[in-house]
Tab-separated table of C-alpha atoms in Angstrom:
chain	number	residue	atom	x	y	z
A	1	MET	CA	124.470	124.417	7.444
A	2	ALA	CA	121.624	122.969	9.361
A	3	GLY	CA	122.015	119.541	10.905
A	4	VAL	CA	125.835	119.530	10.957
A	5	LEU	CA	127.322	119.437	14.432
A	6	PRO	CA	130.526	121.325	15.028
A	7	THR	CA	133.579	119.167	15.558
A	8	ILE	CA	134.708	119.266	19.155
A	9	PRO	CA	138.373	118.567	19.624
A	10	THR	CA	138.948	115.634	21.937
A	11	VAL	CA	141.234	116.130	24.875
A	12	PRO	CA	142.999	113.071	26.191
A	13	PHE	CA	142.387	112.032	29.765
A	14	PRO	CA	145.050	113.305	32.151
A	15	ARG	CA	147.862	110.856	32.672
A	16	ARG	CA	148.985	109.799	36.095
A	17	PRO	CA	152.637	110.390	36.897
A	18	PRO	CA	154.619	107.197	36.284
A	19	GLY	CA	154.947	104.946	39.303
A	20	THR	CA	152.267	106.554	41.482
A	21	SER	CA	149.356	104.319	40.657
A	22	GLY	CA	151.124	101.021	40.002
A	23	ALA	CA	151.634	100.147	43.668
A	24	TRP	CA	148.026	100.990	44.527
A	25	GLU	CA	146.653	99.015	41.589
A	26	ARG	CA	148.741	95.996	42.620
A	27	ALA	CA	147.518	96.479	46.200
A	28	ARG	CA	143.896	96.625	45.054
A	29	TRP	CA	144.387	93.400	43.107
A	30	TRP	CA	146.055	91.738	46.159
A	31	TYR	CA	143.151	92.667	48.447
A	32	GLU	CA	140.321	91.933	46.036
A	33	SER	CA	141.672	88.870	44.211
A	34	GLY	CA	144.155	87.428	46.694
A	35	LEU	CA	142.098	87.932	49.859
A	36	GLY	CA	138.569	88.549	48.559
A	37	TRP	CA	138.305	91.792	50.570
A	38	PRO	CA	136.202	94.603	49.103
A	39	THR	CA	137.891	97.946	48.565
A	40	ALA	CA	136.471	101.425	48.114
A	41	PRO	CA	137.183	103.387	44.932
A	42	GLY	CA	139.876	106.030	44.963
A	43	THR	CA	143.353	106.593	46.329
A	44	PRO	CA	144.611	106.054	48.929
A	45	LEU	CA	143.200	102.578	48.832
A	46	ARG	CA	140.631	101.887	51.561
A	47	LEU	CA	139.198	98.598	52.787
A	48	ARG	CA	135.483	98.259	53.496
A	49	THR	CA	134.746	97.023	57.002
A	50	GLY	CA	131.752	94.996	58.107
A	51	VAL	CA	131.902	92.593	55.164
A	52	ARG	CA	134.803	90.222	55.883
A	53	PHE	CA	136.077	91.816	59.102
A	54	ASP	CA	135.640	94.706	61.538
A	55	VAL	CA	138.432	96.764	63.098
A	56	LEU	CA	139.275	97.727	66.673
A	57	ASP	CA	141.192	101.031	66.668
A	58	VAL	CA	143.339	101.682	69.770
A	59	PRO	CA	146.477	103.615	70.725
A	60	ALA	CA	149.525	101.702	69.473
A	61	GLU	CA	150.912	101.514	73.022
A	62	ALA	CA	147.774	99.734	74.244
A	63	GLY	CA	147.745	97.495	71.187
A	64	HIS	CA	151.353	96.379	71.650
A	65	ALA	CA	150.715	95.547	75.316
A	66	ALA	CA	147.568	93.591	74.378
A	67	LEU	CA	149.329	91.665	71.604
A	68	ALA	CA	151.997	90.549	74.059
A	69	ARG	CA	149.187	88.894	76.068
A	70	SER	CA	147.066	87.490	73.231
A	71	ALA	CA	147.285	84.657	70.757
A	72	PRO	CA	149.248	85.431	67.594
A	73	GLY	CA	147.915	84.948	64.139
A	74	PHE	CA	145.277	87.551	63.338
A	75	PRO	CA	146.090	90.543	61.104
A	76	VAL	CA	147.150	93.809	62.743
A	77	ALA	CA	148.146	97.115	61.135
A	78	LEU	CA	149.718	100.321	62.442
A	79	ARG	CA	148.839	103.823	61.312
A	80	GLY	CA	150.743	106.609	63.006
A	81	GLY	CA	150.137	106.256	66.733
A	82	ARG	CA	147.157	103.920	66.268
A	83	MET	CA	146.881	100.155	65.992
A	84	LEU	CA	144.167	98.538	63.881
A	85	LEU	CA	143.259	95.009	64.996
A	86	LEU	CA	141.088	92.997	62.622
A	87	VAL	CA	138.268	91.078	64.311
A	88	ALA	CA	135.396	88.988	62.991
A	89	ALA	CA	132.652	90.858	61.127
A	90	GLY	CA	130.005	91.889	63.640
A	91	GLY	CA	132.583	92.527	66.367
A	92	ALA	CA	132.043	96.295	66.144
A	93	ASP	CA	128.358	95.825	66.994
A	94	GLU	CA	129.335	93.668	69.975
A	95	LEU	CA	131.823	96.164	71.433
A	96	PRO	CA	129.424	98.342	73.513
A	97	GLY	CA	127.733	95.284	75.036
A	98	LEU	CA	131.068	93.609	75.712
A	99	LEU	CA	132.421	96.709	77.444
A	100	ASP	CA	129.295	96.855	79.634
A	101	TRP	CA	129.485	93.129	80.424
A	102	LEU	CA	133.193	93.461	81.285
A	103	GLU	CA	132.310	96.481	83.475
A	104	TRP	CA	134.239	98.957	81.326
A	105	GLY	CA	131.134	100.610	79.856
A	106	SER	CA	130.990	103.512	82.312
A	107	LEU	CA	134.527	104.711	81.506
A	108	THR	CA	135.687	106.762	78.558
A	109	LEU	CA	138.260	104.651	76.749
A	110	ASP	CA	140.312	105.423	73.666
A	111	LEU	CA	138.946	102.284	72.019
A	112	ARG	CA	136.663	102.403	69.020
A	113	ALA	CA	135.291	99.918	66.557
A	114	ILE	CA	134.763	100.317	62.820
A	115	GLY	CA	132.134	97.987	61.409
A	116	ALA	CA	129.471	97.829	58.708
A	117	GLY	CA	129.580	100.797	56.353
A	118	GLY	CA	133.026	101.901	57.552
A	119	GLN	CA	136.399	102.043	55.863
A	120	VAL	CA	140.036	101.933	56.914
A	121	GLU	CA	143.145	102.873	55.004
A	122	ALA	CA	144.657	99.803	53.374
A	123	PRO	CA	148.334	99.217	54.068
A	124	LEU	CA	150.388	98.370	51.014
A	125	PRO	CA	150.851	94.597	50.823
A	126	PRO	CA	154.050	93.381	52.464
A	127	GLU	CA	157.018	92.766	50.237
A	128	PRO	CA	158.021	89.114	49.886
A	129	GLY	CA	160.920	88.252	52.172
A	130	PRO	CA	163.888	86.083	51.228
A	131	ALA	CA	163.062	82.404	50.720
A	132	GLY	CA	161.686	80.905	53.908
A	133	LEU	CA	161.316	84.231	55.731
A	134	PRO	CA	158.075	86.102	56.377
A	135	PRO	CA	157.091	89.144	54.315
A	136	THR	CA	158.516	92.469	55.391
A	137	ALA	CA	157.079	95.968	55.573
A	138	LYS	CA	159.215	98.984	54.665
A	139	ASP	CA	158.069	101.033	57.669
A	140	ARG	CA	156.956	98.624	60.379
A	141	ASP	CA	156.204	101.287	62.977
A	142	GLY	CA	153.754	103.309	60.868
A	143	SER	CA	155.464	106.489	62.037
A	144	GLN	CA	155.164	108.180	58.647
A	145	GLY	CA	151.373	108.215	58.976
A	146	ALA	CA	150.696	105.622	56.277
A	147	ALA	CA	149.196	102.343	57.406
A	148	VAL	CA	151.581	99.363	57.459
A	149	TRP	CA	151.029	95.704	58.289
A	150	LEU	CA	152.507	94.556	61.582
A	151	ARG	CA	150.912	91.120	61.071
A	152	PRO	CA	149.802	90.878	57.434
A	153	PRO	CA	146.965	88.613	56.314
A	154	GLU	CA	147.919	85.457	54.480
A	155	PRO	CA	146.571	85.290	50.918
A	156	GLY	CA	145.168	81.942	49.859
A	157	GLY	CA	143.870	81.053	53.305
A	158	GLU	CA	140.684	81.783	55.153
A	159	VAL	CA	141.832	84.865	57.073
A	160	GLU	CA	138.470	85.089	58.825
A	161	ALA	CA	139.128	81.822	60.699
A	162	SER	CA	141.992	83.543	62.569
A	163	LEU	CA	140.043	86.671	63.561
A	164	PRO	CA	139.004	87.224	67.184
A	165	THR	CA	135.341	86.293	67.628
A	166	LEU	CA	132.852	85.650	70.391
A	167	SER	CA	133.071	81.984	71.361
A	168	ALA	CA	129.292	81.880	71.738
A	169	LEU	CA	128.889	82.793	68.064
A	170	GLY	CA	130.528	79.585	66.902
A	171	GLY	CA	134.185	80.535	66.596
A	172	ALA	CA	136.380	77.922	64.970
A	173	GLY	CA	138.090	77.155	68.267
A	174	THR	CA	141.457	78.404	66.985
A	175	ALA	CA	140.492	82.082	66.782
A	176	PRO	CA	141.273	84.337	69.740
A	177	ASP	CA	138.346	85.124	72.011
A	178	LEU	CA	136.977	88.620	71.320
A	179	ALA	CA	135.858	89.151	74.928
A	180	ARG	CA	139.375	88.490	76.247
A	181	LEU	CA	140.933	90.723	73.612
A	182	VAL	CA	138.520	93.583	74.377
A	183	HIS	CA	139.120	93.187	78.125
A	184	THR	CA	142.901	93.355	77.602
A	185	LEU	CA	142.629	96.347	75.258
A	186	ALA	CA	140.295	98.172	77.655
A	187	THR	CA	142.672	97.526	80.558
A	188	GLN	CA	145.634	98.861	78.581
A	189	CYS	CA	143.699	101.917	77.330
A	190	HIS	CA	142.668	102.683	80.919
A	191	ARG	CA	146.259	102.329	82.164
A	192	ILE	CA	147.470	104.751	79.505
A	193	ARG	CA	144.725	107.215	80.450
A	194	LEU	CA	145.651	106.989	84.159
A	195	SER	CA	149.359	107.426	83.456
A	196	ARG	CA	148.668	110.551	81.385
A	197	THR	CA	146.443	112.149	84.013
A	198	ALA	CA	148.997	111.396	86.751
A	199	ARG	CA	151.687	113.462	85.012
């Protein structure tokens, strides 16, 4: 029988186990629709850096010490033993020059920046707290390896206005100064390095 194609049985697409994708789909919606942050395809959910923000990645110990000395308000996440501090887009490109200007450029520091073209694991959005209380995270220390928000971003507001930026680049005046933050982080990273080599 010329011209008749054989019937190929259709196989349904594999189904995801119940409950595994729902949280990530809600998270993707929260980031993309609630915050306007671009995400990368796939699971675990990843946020694209260099578009709305860059990330400074430091040891959690250094990050906690720096946060105690810096202005509150900008988003910060934990992932295992690392702290991810969101800074204004373009901050990653400024990091090497800032470290040189602050006279930290000649030292090896456990401080890196993730900017344009990069990605970071997206923490699940915080769960709403009781009326009048801030949102909560299930695992606030990030010890299980998954990223969690220590200071979550606020949907519905301009998160970028709170991100550390270089004052010379026209910061809003309320955002923390990126140079001061980098100096504090570099100091803390160096102290950790010295304490480990002294043991």
